[in-house]
Structures are given as C-alpha cells and as structure tokens.
Amino acid sequence: MTSKFQEQSHFEHDSPPASVHGAIPPHTGEAPANAQEGDSDDASSIDHVQEKAAVAAPLTKKEKLKRHCGRFKWWYLAVALILLIILLPLLFTKIIPAITQDIVSSQKLPVLAGEFQALSPTELLVSLQTQLDTPLPADLDPTVLSVYNKDTPDYSPFLNVELPKIHANHKTPVMVTNQTVKVANETELVKWFNQVFDLPSVKLSVKGKPHIHLGALKMTANIDKTIEAKSLNNLNGFGITSLRLIYPPLEDGTNIKGDLNLPNAGVLTLGLGNLTLNLFSGDVKLGFVNINDVTLPPGNNSRAYYGQLYLKELVPNLGAILDSQSGPLGEGNVELRATGNATIVNGQHIGYVEQVLNNKSLIATVPVFKLVADLISSFSPGGNASLSDLLGDTVGNSTFIEGLLQHWNQTAMANGTEMAHKMMARSTLRESRTIKAPATKNLLKLGLKMALAKL
C-alpha cells in the first residue's frame, strides 16, 4: 500500500517533506510559488508606469529637427548636390549677368559738364563729365561709347568716345578729358548740332559694351542710353553791346568794332574757332563782323568783334532799311539780324559748324538811344571817326538827311504806320500831321553842330 500511495501522490520524490500541517518547513528558506509570482507582477507594473512616463514627455522642435536630419541627412545632401549642379551654371551665366545688366541699364549718366571744340574739318576735341551710381563695387575696362541720333532710322554713330578704366563704387565720377575724336558721320553730326543750337535741351544717345569685373567674375553688359542735356536755345540773349566807327578805315577795310554777347544756356562748352557773321536789316546786307577764337562756356560771353559796315550802300537802300525797322523803331529800338558766313580753325573751314550757323538767324535788338550814344562816342577826341568826314564820304550831309526825312514823310503819309500814328498822337500841332523836312533838317543840323562843338 505504501508504494501505491507514493505512486498516487502529487509530490515528487525530490520535493521536501511536508509537515503535518502541509507547510514547507521554514528552515528551507524558499518562498512559496505564489509569492514569487506576486513580486514579479509588482515589478512589471512599476516598469510599465516608468515607460508611460517617458513616452508622455514631448520632444522640442530642435530635438525633432535633429532626429529628422539624422535620419534623412544623406537624402538632403544628395538633393543639395543636385540643386547646386543645376543652379550654379544658371547663377553665373544667367542670374548674375541679368542683375549686372539691370544695374547698368538703370544708370542715368547725367551730363554734368563737357566741351566740344572744333579742331579740323574731320576732328573734334571732346571732354565729358558724367557719373555712375552702383550698389556694389565693380571695375569697368576701357569702353568705346558710340554717340548717335536716336531718331535716325538706321543706326549711324557720328562720334566714338572712349571711356577710361573705372572703379565704380556707389556715386563715382566719370571723366573724358581732351580726347581727339574723328567725325564718323558728318551728316548726323550736323543734325545733332542743329538741335544743340535750336533747342533748350538736346538728346544725346550712346551705345557701348563694357566688360565688368565683380571680383573674380567677368561679364559683358550693354549700354544703350539716351541722355538729355541743356543746350543753346537759339543763343537767346544775343546782342550787340557796343559799336564804334573807325574812320578812315583800316587797310583791310575794317570800319567798325565793338562787343557783343554770345550766351550759352547749356552745360556744354563749345569751341567754334574764328566766326564771321553777316549783318542785315531786313533783307539788306549792312556788312559783316569777325569774332576770333570763339569759345562759349555756359553763361553770358562778351566777345570783341571788328568788321565792315557798307556805308556807301546805306542811302540806295534807305527805303528798304527803314521799312524793315518800322516796327522796332516804334518801340525805340533798331533790330539787326546776324547769320553765319564762315567758321575757320587753323586756316580751314569747319563744314559741320558752317552748315549749322550759315542757316541760322540771330536777332540783336539795340536801343536807339544807346546806338546813337555809341556813334557819338566814336567822334569823341579819343574816338576813331569824324562825323563830317564820314557823312561827306558817304553821300554828303544834306543828301543823307534829306533822303532820310523824305522817306519818313512818305511812309507816314502813305501807309499810316504805327510809328506815324504814335508821332501824330504826341503832336500838339493840329494844323499839320506830317514832319516838315526843312524844319527837321535844320534841327538835325543844329543838333549835330552842338554835338561837334562839345567834342
């Protein structure tokens, strides 16, 4: 039975013997199995709580970015290399040149000062002052600028001016100084000079292809700019400021001299050489004047002249002269018209100036009082003329005065000009509205005698 009980027992042979109460003897030091399982469950619960606490803490943006970049850094590097391979050629061949061209195109190139001086029929001496304004420092190689008229259908430059090497950094002055330039197209140059003479401001168009250095980068830009500058405005303000007669004339026939004003309202100094101007009253040529070494900087320019007055032509053309002066004389003035005759430098005619001045008319208005005062001063002891000799040599005193008064009366009676009406309105004599030639002649003679007596 004993063996049968042992076979049916739930205890193994190696199990420790149980006590009478069925408990494990305390001296063995082994805990019950269910106690171990309880301890294991408690430890598992503690670990689970710790994991939940760690997961619940959010990552900062910096930590997320760092983790993201760490995971995909090779992908980003590959994409960056591909973009560089594509964009670098575009940057150096398209983007930077486009930015440079935009900067060049935005330059105003104002004409601050300059000079055009005639040297010969085919050359000019050119000086120009302008300015660049760049946001970045850059170096420009010497560049040829072609000057042309924008309104000419076919591009045809008339001058080629070379700009020096320039280091531009923000506002930078650009100077072209005393550069001898060949006339490339005289027709276009004459066209431009006509505009310089006639207009208050003139347009100057330039083209060029400068080579530009931005550090180690070198590129080519295009300059195509139309600049506007103040010009002569038809020499507005031209006038004869003084006139003196020379009698007897000099060996070359010179019998007048004086000063005149040649104003320059522009910013360009013009060197024209030796000028000869014809003088007209209406359509009657009165003579000519010479002005040597004409250089016109901006502003008023007083220049001395000398020339010839065709005294023997005065009386035959007296009627036409007085007719042309009827309007100005009504305002107390004498009006003379000057046109170009010749422009000479070093003995050579300058065609591109003569073609301009010979087709222009300059009007000089001289007050009668000033003209008479200048003429009387010519007969002073320090003057160069004798009034009696001068009139005698011309036509004689009586003939000259009678001819003058005869024309005056005929004009007043036949035409009733504005001047005649003014004279009649001022007259207090009702019985006669005409100027009596004998009486007026006597008055003029008396006035001349008194003037000569004072001299």
CSV table of C-alpha atoms in Angstrom, one decimal:
chain,number,residue,atom,x,y,z
A,1,MET,CA,0.0,0.0,0.0
A,2,THR,CA,2.8,2.2,0.8
A,3,SER,CA,4.2,2.1,-2.7
A,4,LYS,CA,0.7,2.5,-4.2
A,5,PHE,CA,0.3,5.7,-2.1
A,6,GLN,CA,3.5,7.0,-3.2
A,7,GLU,CA,2.7,6.5,-6.9
A,8,GLN,CA,-0.6,8.2,-6.5
A,9,SER,CA,1.0,11.2,-4.5
A,10,HIS,CA,1.2,14.5,-6.1
A,11,PHE,CA,4.6,15.2,-4.7
A,12,GLU,CA,7.8,14.3,-6.4
A,13,HIS,CA,10.5,12.3,-4.9
A,14,ASP,CA,12.7,15.3,-4.7
A,15,SER,CA,10.1,17.5,-3.0
A,16,PRO,CA,10.9,18.4,0.5
A,17,PRO,CA,8.9,16.6,3.1
A,18,ALA,CA,5.8,18.3,4.2
A,19,SER,CA,5.0,19.0,7.8
A,20,VAL,CA,1.9,17.6,9.4
A,21,HIS,CA,0.1,20.9,8.6
A,22,GLY,CA,1.1,20.8,5.0
A,23,ALA,CA,3.5,23.7,5.1
A,24,ILE,CA,7.0,23.9,3.8
A,25,PRO,CA,9.5,23.7,6.6
A,26,PRO,CA,10.7,27.2,7.4
A,27,HIS,CA,14.3,26.2,7.5
A,28,THR,CA,14.4,25.6,3.8
A,29,GLY,CA,14.4,29.5,3.0
A,30,GLU,CA,12.3,29.1,-0.1
A,31,ALA,CA,9.3,31.3,-0.6
A,32,PRO,CA,6.0,29.9,-1.8
A,33,ALA,CA,5.4,30.0,-5.6
A,34,ASN,CA,2.5,32.4,-5.4
A,35,ALA,CA,4.7,34.9,-3.5
A,36,GLN,CA,7.2,34.9,-6.3
A,37,GLU,CA,4.5,35.5,-8.8
A,38,GLY,CA,3.2,38.4,-6.8
A,39,ASP,CA,6.6,40.0,-6.6
A,40,SER,CA,7.0,39.6,-10.4
A,41,ASP,CA,3.7,41.3,-11.1
A,42,ASP,CA,4.6,44.3,-8.9
A,43,ALA,CA,7.9,44.8,-10.7
A,44,SER,CA,6.2,44.6,-14.1
A,45,SER,CA,3.7,47.2,-13.1
A,46,ILE,CA,6.5,49.6,-11.9
A,47,ASP,CA,8.4,49.3,-15.3
A,48,HIS,CA,5.1,49.9,-17.2
A,49,VAL,CA,4.5,53.1,-15.3
A,50,GLN,CA,8.0,54.3,-15.9
A,51,GLU,CA,7.7,53.6,-19.7
A,52,LYS,CA,4.4,55.6,-19.8
A,53,ALA,CA,6.0,58.5,-18.0
A,54,ALA,CA,8.9,58.5,-20.5
A,55,VAL,CA,6.7,58.4,-23.6
A,56,ALA,CA,4.4,61.2,-22.3
A,57,ALA,CA,7.3,63.8,-22.3
A,58,PRO,CA,7.0,65.8,-25.7
A,59,LEU,CA,10.1,66.4,-27.9
A,60,THR,CA,11.2,70.0,-28.6
A,61,LYS,CA,11.3,71.3,-32.2
A,62,LYS,CA,15.1,71.3,-32.1
A,63,GLU,CA,15.1,67.7,-30.9
A,64,LYS,CA,12.6,66.7,-33.6
A,65,LEU,CA,14.6,68.5,-36.3
A,66,LYS,CA,17.8,66.9,-35.1
A,67,ARG,CA,16.3,63.5,-35.1
A,68,HIS,CA,14.8,64.1,-38.6
A,69,CYS,CA,18.0,65.4,-40.1
A,70,GLY,CA,19.9,62.5,-38.5
A,71,ARG,CA,17.5,60.1,-40.2
A,72,PHE,CA,17.5,61.8,-43.7
A,73,LYS,CA,20.8,63.6,-43.9
A,74,TRP,CA,22.1,61.6,-46.8
A,75,TRP,CA,18.9,62.3,-48.7
A,76,TYR,CA,19.2,66.1,-48.1
A,77,LEU,CA,22.9,66.0,-49.1
A,78,ALA,CA,22.0,64.3,-52.4
A,79,VAL,CA,19.2,66.8,-53.2
A,80,ALA,CA,21.6,69.8,-52.3
A,81,LEU,CA,24.2,68.4,-54.7
A,82,ILE,CA,21.7,68.0,-57.5
A,83,LEU,CA,20.4,71.6,-57.0
A,84,LEU,CA,24.0,73.0,-57.0
A,85,ILE,CA,24.7,71.2,-60.2
A,86,ILE,CA,21.7,72.7,-61.8
A,87,LEU,CA,21.7,76.2,-60.3
A,88,LEU,CA,25.4,77.1,-60.3
A,89,PRO,CA,25.6,77.3,-64.1
A,90,LEU,CA,22.4,79.4,-64.1
A,91,LEU,CA,23.7,81.6,-61.4
A,92,PHE,CA,26.9,82.5,-63.2
A,93,THR,CA,25.6,82.5,-66.8
A,94,LYS,CA,22.1,84.0,-66.3
A,95,ILE,CA,21.3,85.4,-62.9
A,96,ILE,CA,24.4,87.5,-62.1
A,97,PRO,CA,24.7,88.8,-65.7
A,98,ALA,CA,21.0,89.8,-65.6
A,99,ILE,CA,21.4,91.6,-62.3
A,100,THR,CA,24.5,93.4,-63.7
A,101,GLN,CA,22.7,94.4,-66.8
A,102,ASP,CA,19.8,95.7,-64.8
A,103,ILE,CA,22.3,97.9,-62.8
A,104,VAL,CA,23.9,99.2,-66.0
A,105,SER,CA,20.6,99.9,-67.6
A,106,SER,CA,19.5,101.9,-64.5
A,107,GLN,CA,22.4,104.3,-64.8
A,108,LYS,CA,21.2,107.8,-65.6
A,109,LEU,CA,24.6,109.1,-66.9
A,110,PRO,CA,23.8,112.8,-66.4
A,111,VAL,CA,25.9,115.2,-68.5
A,112,LEU,CA,27.4,117.4,-65.7
A,113,ALA,CA,29.8,119.3,-68.0
A,114,GLY,CA,31.7,118.9,-71.2
A,115,GLU,CA,33.3,120.5,-74.2
A,116,PHE,CA,33.1,120.1,-78.0
A,117,GLN,CA,35.9,122.0,-79.7
A,118,ALA,CA,36.4,122.1,-83.4
A,119,LEU,CA,40.0,121.1,-84.4
A,120,SER,CA,39.7,120.4,-88.1
A,121,PRO,CA,37.0,119.5,-90.7
A,122,THR,CA,37.3,115.9,-89.5
A,123,GLU,CA,38.2,116.1,-85.8
A,124,LEU,CA,36.9,117.4,-82.5
A,125,LEU,CA,38.4,117.7,-79.1
A,126,VAL,CA,35.9,116.2,-76.7
A,127,SER,CA,35.6,116.3,-72.9
A,128,LEU,CA,32.7,114.9,-70.9
A,129,GLN,CA,31.9,114.6,-67.2
A,130,THR,CA,29.2,112.2,-66.0
A,131,GLN,CA,28.5,109.9,-63.0
A,132,LEU,CA,27.9,106.3,-62.2
A,133,ASP,CA,25.9,105.1,-59.1
A,134,THR,CA,26.3,101.4,-58.4
A,135,PRO,CA,25.1,99.4,-55.3
A,136,LEU,CA,28.2,97.1,-55.5
A,137,PRO,CA,31.9,97.9,-56.2
A,138,ALA,CA,32.8,96.9,-59.7
A,139,ASP,CA,35.6,97.5,-62.3
A,140,LEU,CA,35.0,98.5,-65.9
A,141,ASP,CA,37.5,98.0,-68.6
A,142,PRO,CA,38.1,100.9,-71.1
A,143,THR,CA,35.0,101.1,-73.2
A,144,VAL,CA,34.1,102.8,-76.5
A,145,LEU,CA,30.8,104.7,-76.5
A,146,SER,CA,29.2,105.4,-79.8
A,147,VAL,CA,27.3,108.7,-80.0
A,148,TYR,CA,24.3,108.7,-82.4
A,149,ASN,CA,20.9,110.2,-83.0
A,150,LYS,CA,18.1,108.0,-81.7
A,151,ASP,CA,15.5,109.3,-84.2
A,152,THR,CA,17.6,108.3,-87.2
A,153,PRO,CA,16.1,105.0,-88.5
A,154,ASP,CA,19.4,103.4,-89.4
A,155,TYR,CA,21.9,103.3,-86.5
A,156,SER,CA,24.7,105.6,-87.6
A,157,PRO,CA,27.1,106.9,-84.9
A,158,PHE,CA,28.8,110.3,-85.6
A,159,LEU,CA,31.3,110.1,-82.8
A,160,ASN,CA,33.1,107.4,-80.9
A,161,VAL,CA,34.3,108.3,-77.4
A,162,GLU,CA,36.5,106.1,-75.2
A,163,LEU,CA,35.7,105.8,-71.5
A,164,PRO,CA,38.8,105.2,-69.3
A,165,LYS,CA,39.1,102.3,-66.9
A,166,ILE,CA,36.7,102.9,-64.0
A,167,HIS,CA,36.4,101.6,-60.5
A,168,ALA,CA,32.8,102.2,-59.6
A,169,ASN,CA,31.5,102.1,-56.0
A,170,HIS,CA,28.3,104.0,-55.3
A,171,LYS,CA,28.5,107.5,-56.7
A,172,THR,CA,31.6,107.6,-58.9
A,173,PRO,CA,32.6,110.5,-61.3
A,174,VAL,CA,33.5,109.5,-64.8
A,175,MET,CA,35.7,111.9,-66.8
A,176,VAL,CA,36.7,112.0,-70.5
A,177,THR,CA,39.3,114.7,-70.9
A,178,ASN,CA,40.6,116.3,-74.1
A,179,GLN,CA,40.1,113.3,-76.3
A,180,THR,CA,40.6,113.8,-80.0
A,181,VAL,CA,37.7,112.2,-81.8
A,182,LYS,CA,37.2,111.6,-85.5
A,183,VAL,CA,33.9,112.6,-87.2
A,184,ALA,CA,32.4,109.3,-88.2
A,185,ASN,CA,29.3,110.7,-89.9
A,186,GLU,CA,29.2,114.5,-90.7
A,187,THR,CA,25.5,114.5,-91.7
A,188,GLU,CA,24.5,113.0,-88.4
A,189,LEU,CA,26.8,115.4,-86.5
A,190,VAL,CA,25.3,118.4,-88.3
A,191,LYS,CA,21.8,117.1,-87.5
A,192,TRP,CA,22.8,116.9,-83.8
A,193,PHE,CA,24.5,120.4,-83.8
A,194,ASN,CA,21.3,121.9,-85.3
A,195,GLN,CA,19.4,120.5,-82.3
A,196,VAL,CA,22.1,121.9,-79.9
A,197,PHE,CA,21.7,125.3,-81.4
A,198,ASP,CA,17.8,125.4,-81.7
A,199,LEU,CA,16.5,123.6,-78.6
A,200,PRO,CA,16.6,124.5,-74.9
A,201,SER,CA,17.7,120.8,-74.3
A,202,VAL,CA,19.2,118.2,-76.6
A,203,LYS,CA,19.1,114.4,-76.5
A,204,LEU,CA,22.4,112.5,-76.8
A,205,SER,CA,22.2,108.7,-77.4
A,206,VAL,CA,25.1,106.4,-76.6
A,207,LYS,CA,25.8,102.7,-77.1
A,208,GLY,CA,28.6,100.5,-75.8
A,209,LYS,CA,29.5,97.1,-74.4
A,210,PRO,CA,31.6,97.4,-71.3
A,211,HIS,CA,33.4,94.5,-69.7
A,212,ILE,CA,32.6,94.4,-66.0
A,213,HIS,CA,34.5,92.7,-63.2
A,214,LEU,CA,32.7,91.7,-60.0
A,215,GLY,CA,35.6,90.3,-58.0
A,216,ALA,CA,36.8,87.3,-60.0
A,217,LEU,CA,33.7,87.3,-62.2
A,218,LYS,CA,33.9,88.9,-65.6
A,219,MET,CA,30.9,89.7,-67.8
A,220,THR,CA,29.8,91.9,-70.6
A,221,ALA,CA,26.8,94.3,-70.4
A,222,ASN,CA,25.1,96.6,-72.9
A,223,ILE,CA,24.8,100.3,-72.6
A,224,ASP,CA,22.1,101.9,-74.8
A,225,LYS,CA,21.1,105.1,-73.2
A,226,THR,CA,19.5,108.4,-74.3
A,227,ILE,CA,20.7,111.4,-72.2
A,228,GLU,CA,19.2,114.9,-72.1
A,229,ALA,CA,21.3,118.0,-71.6
A,230,LYS,CA,20.6,121.7,-71.7
A,231,SER,CA,21.7,123.4,-74.9
A,232,LEU,CA,22.0,126.8,-76.6
A,233,ASN,CA,18.3,127.6,-77.0
A,234,ASN,CA,18.9,129.6,-80.2
A,235,LEU,CA,21.5,131.8,-78.4
A,236,ASN,CA,18.6,133.6,-76.7
A,237,GLY,CA,20.0,136.9,-75.4
A,238,PHE,CA,22.4,137.5,-78.3
A,239,GLY,CA,23.0,141.2,-78.7
A,240,ILE,CA,25.4,143.9,-79.8
A,241,THR,CA,26.5,145.6,-76.6
A,242,SER,CA,28.7,148.3,-78.1
A,243,LEU,CA,29.6,149.7,-81.6
A,244,ARG,CA,32.3,152.2,-82.6
A,245,LEU,CA,33.0,153.5,-86.0
A,246,ILE,CA,36.6,153.6,-87.4
A,247,TYR,CA,37.3,156.3,-89.9
A,248,PRO,CA,39.3,156.3,-92.0
A,249,PRO,CA,39.0,152.6,-92.4
A,250,LEU,CA,42.0,150.3,-91.7
A,251,GLU,CA,43.9,148.8,-94.6
A,252,ASP,CA,41.8,145.7,-94.6
A,253,GLY,CA,38.6,147.8,-94.8
A,254,THR,CA,37.6,147.5,-91.1
A,255,ASN,CA,35.5,150.5,-90.1
A,256,ILE,CA,33.5,149.2,-87.1
A,257,LYS,CA,34.4,147.4,-83.8
A,258,GLY,CA,32.7,146.7,-80.5
A,259,ASP,CA,31.5,144.0,-78.2
A,260,LEU,CA,28.6,141.5,-78.4
A,261,ASN,CA,27.1,139.0,-76.1
A,262,LEU,CA,27.0,135.3,-77.1
A,263,PRO,CA,25.0,133.5,-74.3
A,264,ASN,CA,25.3,129.8,-73.7
A,265,ALA,CA,22.3,128.4,-71.8
A,266,GLY,CA,23.6,124.8,-71.8
A,267,VAL,CA,26.1,122.8,-69.9
A,268,LEU,CA,28.5,122.1,-72.8
A,269,THR,CA,31.3,124.4,-73.7
A,270,LEU,CA,31.5,125.0,-77.5
A,271,GLY,CA,34.8,125.9,-79.2
A,272,LEU,CA,33.9,127.2,-82.7
A,273,GLY,CA,37.1,128.9,-83.9
A,274,ASN,CA,37.0,132.2,-85.8
A,275,LEU,CA,33.5,133.2,-86.8
A,276,THR,CA,32.3,135.7,-89.5
A,277,LEU,CA,28.7,136.8,-89.2
A,278,ASN,CA,26.8,138.8,-91.8
A,279,LEU,CA,24.7,141.8,-90.6
A,280,PHE,CA,21.3,142.5,-92.2
A,281,SER,CA,18.5,145.0,-91.7
A,282,GLY,CA,15.5,143.1,-93.2
A,283,ASP,CA,16.9,141.7,-96.4
A,284,VAL,CA,19.5,144.4,-96.9
A,285,LYS,CA,23.1,143.4,-96.1
A,286,LEU,CA,24.7,146.1,-94.0
A,287,GLY,CA,28.2,144.5,-93.6
A,288,PHE,CA,29.9,141.8,-91.6
A,289,VAL,CA,31.8,141.3,-88.3
A,290,ASN,CA,34.6,138.9,-87.3
A,291,ILE,CA,34.9,137.3,-83.9
A,292,ASN,CA,38.2,135.4,-83.2
A,293,ASP,CA,38.8,132.3,-81.1
A,294,VAL,CA,35.2,131.8,-80.1
A,295,THR,CA,34.8,129.5,-77.1
A,296,LEU,CA,31.5,129.6,-75.3
A,297,PRO,CA,31.4,128.3,-71.8
A,298,PRO,CA,28.0,128.2,-70.0
A,299,GLY,CA,26.6,131.6,-69.2
A,300,ASN,CA,26.9,135.0,-70.9
A,301,ASN,CA,30.0,135.6,-73.0
A,302,SER,CA,31.2,139.0,-74.1
A,303,ARG,CA,33.3,138.9,-77.2
A,304,ALA,CA,35.1,141.6,-79.1
A,305,TYR,CA,34.3,142.0,-82.8
A,306,TYR,CA,35.6,144.0,-85.8
A,307,GLY,CA,34.3,144.3,-89.3
A,308,GLN,CA,32.9,146.4,-92.1
A,309,LEU,CA,29.8,148.5,-92.4
A,310,TYR,CA,28.8,149.1,-96.0
A,311,LEU,CA,28.3,152.9,-95.7
A,312,LYS,CA,28.0,153.5,-99.4
A,313,GLU,CA,25.1,151.1,-99.6
A,314,LEU,CA,23.0,152.8,-96.9
A,315,VAL,CA,21.4,155.6,-99.0
A,316,PRO,CA,20.4,153.5,-102.1
A,317,ASN,CA,18.7,151.0,-99.7
A,318,LEU,CA,17.4,153.5,-97.2
A,319,GLY,CA,13.8,152.9,-98.0
A,320,ALA,CA,14.1,149.2,-97.5
A,321,ILE,CA,16.1,149.6,-94.3
A,322,LEU,CA,13.5,152.0,-92.8
A,323,ASP,CA,10.7,149.7,-93.8
A,324,SER,CA,12.3,146.8,-92.1
A,325,GLN,CA,12.8,148.9,-89.0
A,326,SER,CA,9.4,150.5,-88.8
A,327,GLY,CA,8.2,148.0,-86.1
A,328,PRO,CA,11.4,148.1,-83.9
A,329,LEU,CA,11.7,151.9,-84.2
A,330,GLY,CA,8.1,152.2,-82.9
A,331,GLU,CA,9.5,150.7,-79.7
A,332,GLY,CA,12.6,152.8,-79.7
A,333,ASN,CA,14.9,150.1,-81.0
A,334,VAL,CA,16.9,149.1,-84.0
A,335,GLU,CA,16.8,145.4,-84.9
A,336,LEU,CA,19.8,143.8,-86.7
A,337,ARG,CA,19.9,140.2,-88.0
A,338,ALA,CA,23.1,138.2,-88.0
A,339,THR,CA,23.7,135.0,-89.9
A,340,GLY,CA,26.8,132.7,-90.3
A,341,ASN,CA,29.2,133.4,-93.0
A,342,ALA,CA,32.4,131.3,-92.2
A,343,THR,CA,33.9,129.3,-89.4
A,344,ILE,CA,37.7,128.8,-89.6
A,345,VAL,CA,40.1,126.9,-87.4
A,346,ASN,CA,43.8,127.0,-88.3
A,347,GLY,CA,43.0,128.3,-91.8
A,348,GLN,CA,40.5,125.5,-92.5
A,349,HIS,CA,36.7,125.9,-93.0
A,350,ILE,CA,34.8,123.8,-90.5
A,351,GLY,CA,32.0,122.4,-92.5
A,352,TYR,CA,30.0,120.8,-89.7
A,353,VAL,CA,29.7,124.2,-88.0
A,354,GLU,CA,29.2,126.3,-91.1
A,355,GLN,CA,26.3,124.1,-92.2
A,356,VAL,CA,24.6,125.0,-89.0
A,357,LEU,CA,25.4,128.7,-88.4
A,358,ASN,CA,25.0,129.7,-92.0
A,359,ASN,CA,21.3,128.7,-91.9
A,360,LYS,CA,20.5,130.4,-88.6
A,361,SER,CA,19.5,133.9,-87.8
A,362,LEU,CA,20.4,135.7,-84.6
A,363,ILE,CA,18.4,138.8,-83.8
A,364,ALA,CA,20.1,141.7,-82.0
A,365,THR,CA,17.8,144.5,-80.6
A,366,VAL,CA,19.7,147.7,-79.9
A,367,PRO,CA,18.0,150.7,-78.2
A,368,VAL,CA,18.2,153.7,-80.5
A,369,PHE,CA,19.5,155.9,-77.6
A,370,LYS,CA,22.3,153.5,-77.0
A,371,LEU,CA,23.2,153.2,-80.6
A,372,VAL,CA,23.3,157.0,-81.1
A,373,ALA,CA,25.4,157.3,-77.9
A,374,ASP,CA,27.9,154.7,-79.2
A,375,LEU,CA,28.1,156.5,-82.6
A,376,ILE,CA,28.6,159.9,-80.9
A,377,SER,CA,31.3,158.4,-78.7
A,378,SER,CA,33.1,157.3,-82.0
A,379,PHE,CA,33.5,161.1,-82.8
A,380,SER,CA,35.0,162.0,-79.4
A,381,PRO,CA,38.6,163.1,-79.2
A,382,GLY,CA,39.6,159.6,-78.3
A,383,GLY,CA,37.4,158.1,-81.0
A,384,ASN,CA,38.3,157.0,-84.5
A,385,ALA,CA,35.9,158.9,-86.7
A,386,SER,CA,35.0,162.4,-87.8
A,387,LEU,CA,31.2,162.8,-88.3
A,388,SER,CA,31.5,165.4,-91.1
A,389,ASP,CA,34.1,163.3,-93.0
A,390,LEU,CA,32.1,160.2,-92.5
A,391,LEU,CA,28.8,161.7,-93.8
A,392,GLY,CA,30.7,163.5,-96.6
A,393,ASP,CA,32.4,160.4,-97.7
A,394,THR,CA,29.1,158.5,-97.8
A,395,VAL,CA,26.7,160.9,-99.6
A,396,GLY,CA,27.1,164.3,-98.1
A,397,ASN,CA,25.3,165.7,-95.1
A,398,SER,CA,22.4,167.4,-97.0
A,399,THR,CA,21.7,164.4,-99.3
A,400,PHE,CA,21.7,161.9,-96.4
A,401,ILE,CA,19.4,163.9,-94.1
A,402,GLU,CA,17.0,164.9,-96.9
A,403,GLY,CA,16.8,161.4,-98.1
A,404,LEU,CA,16.1,160.2,-94.6
A,405,LEU,CA,13.3,162.7,-93.9
A,406,GLN,CA,11.8,162.3,-97.4
A,407,HIS,CA,11.3,158.6,-96.8
A,408,TRP,CA,10.0,159.3,-93.2
A,409,ASN,CA,7.3,161.6,-94.6
A,410,GLN,CA,6.3,159.3,-97.5
A,411,THR,CA,5.9,156.4,-95.1
A,412,ALA,CA,3.9,158.4,-92.6
A,413,MET,CA,1.6,159.8,-95.3
A,414,ALA,CA,1.1,156.7,-97.5
A,415,ASN,CA,1.0,153.9,-95.0
A,416,GLY,CA,-0.1,155.4,-91.7
A,417,THR,CA,2.2,153.1,-89.9
A,418,GLU,CA,2.1,152.5,-86.2
A,419,MET,CA,5.0,154.8,-85.7
A,420,ALA,CA,3.3,157.6,-87.6
A,421,HIS,CA,0.2,157.3,-85.5
A,422,LYS,CA,2.3,157.5,-82.3
A,423,MET,CA,4.0,160.6,-83.6
A,424,MET,CA,0.7,162.2,-84.6
A,425,ALA,CA,-0.8,161.3,-81.2
A,426,ARG,CA,2.1,163.0,-79.4
A,427,SER,CA,1.9,166.1,-81.7
A,428,THR,CA,0.2,169.2,-80.3
A,429,LEU,CA,0.0,170.9,-83.7
A,430,ARG,CA,-3.4,170.3,-85.2
A,431,GLU,CA,-2.7,172.1,-88.4
A,432,SER,CA,-0.2,169.6,-89.7
A,433,ARG,CA,0.1,165.9,-89.1
A,434,THR,CA,3.4,165.4,-91.1
A,435,ILE,CA,7.0,166.0,-90.2
A,436,LYS,CA,8.3,169.0,-92.1
A,437,ALA,CA,11.5,168.1,-93.8
A,438,PRO,CA,13.2,171.5,-94.0
A,439,ALA,CA,12.5,172.3,-90.3
A,440,THR,CA,13.5,168.9,-89.1
A,441,LYS,CA,16.7,169.0,-91.3
A,442,ASN,CA,17.6,172.3,-89.6
A,443,LEU,CA,17.0,170.8,-86.2
A,444,LEU,CA,19.2,167.9,-87.0
A,445,LYS,CA,21.9,170.1,-88.3
A,446,LEU,CA,21.7,172.2,-85.2
A,447,GLY,CA,22.0,169.2,-83.0
A,448,LEU,CA,25.0,167.9,-85.0
A,449,LYS,CA,26.7,171.2,-84.7
A,450,MET,CA,26.1,171.3,-80.9
A,451,ALA,CA,27.4,167.7,-80.6
A,452,LEU,CA,30.5,168.6,-82.6
A,453,ALA,CA,31.1,171.7,-80.6
A,454,LYS,CA,31.1,169.7,-77.3
A,455,LEU,CA,33.5,167.2,-78.8
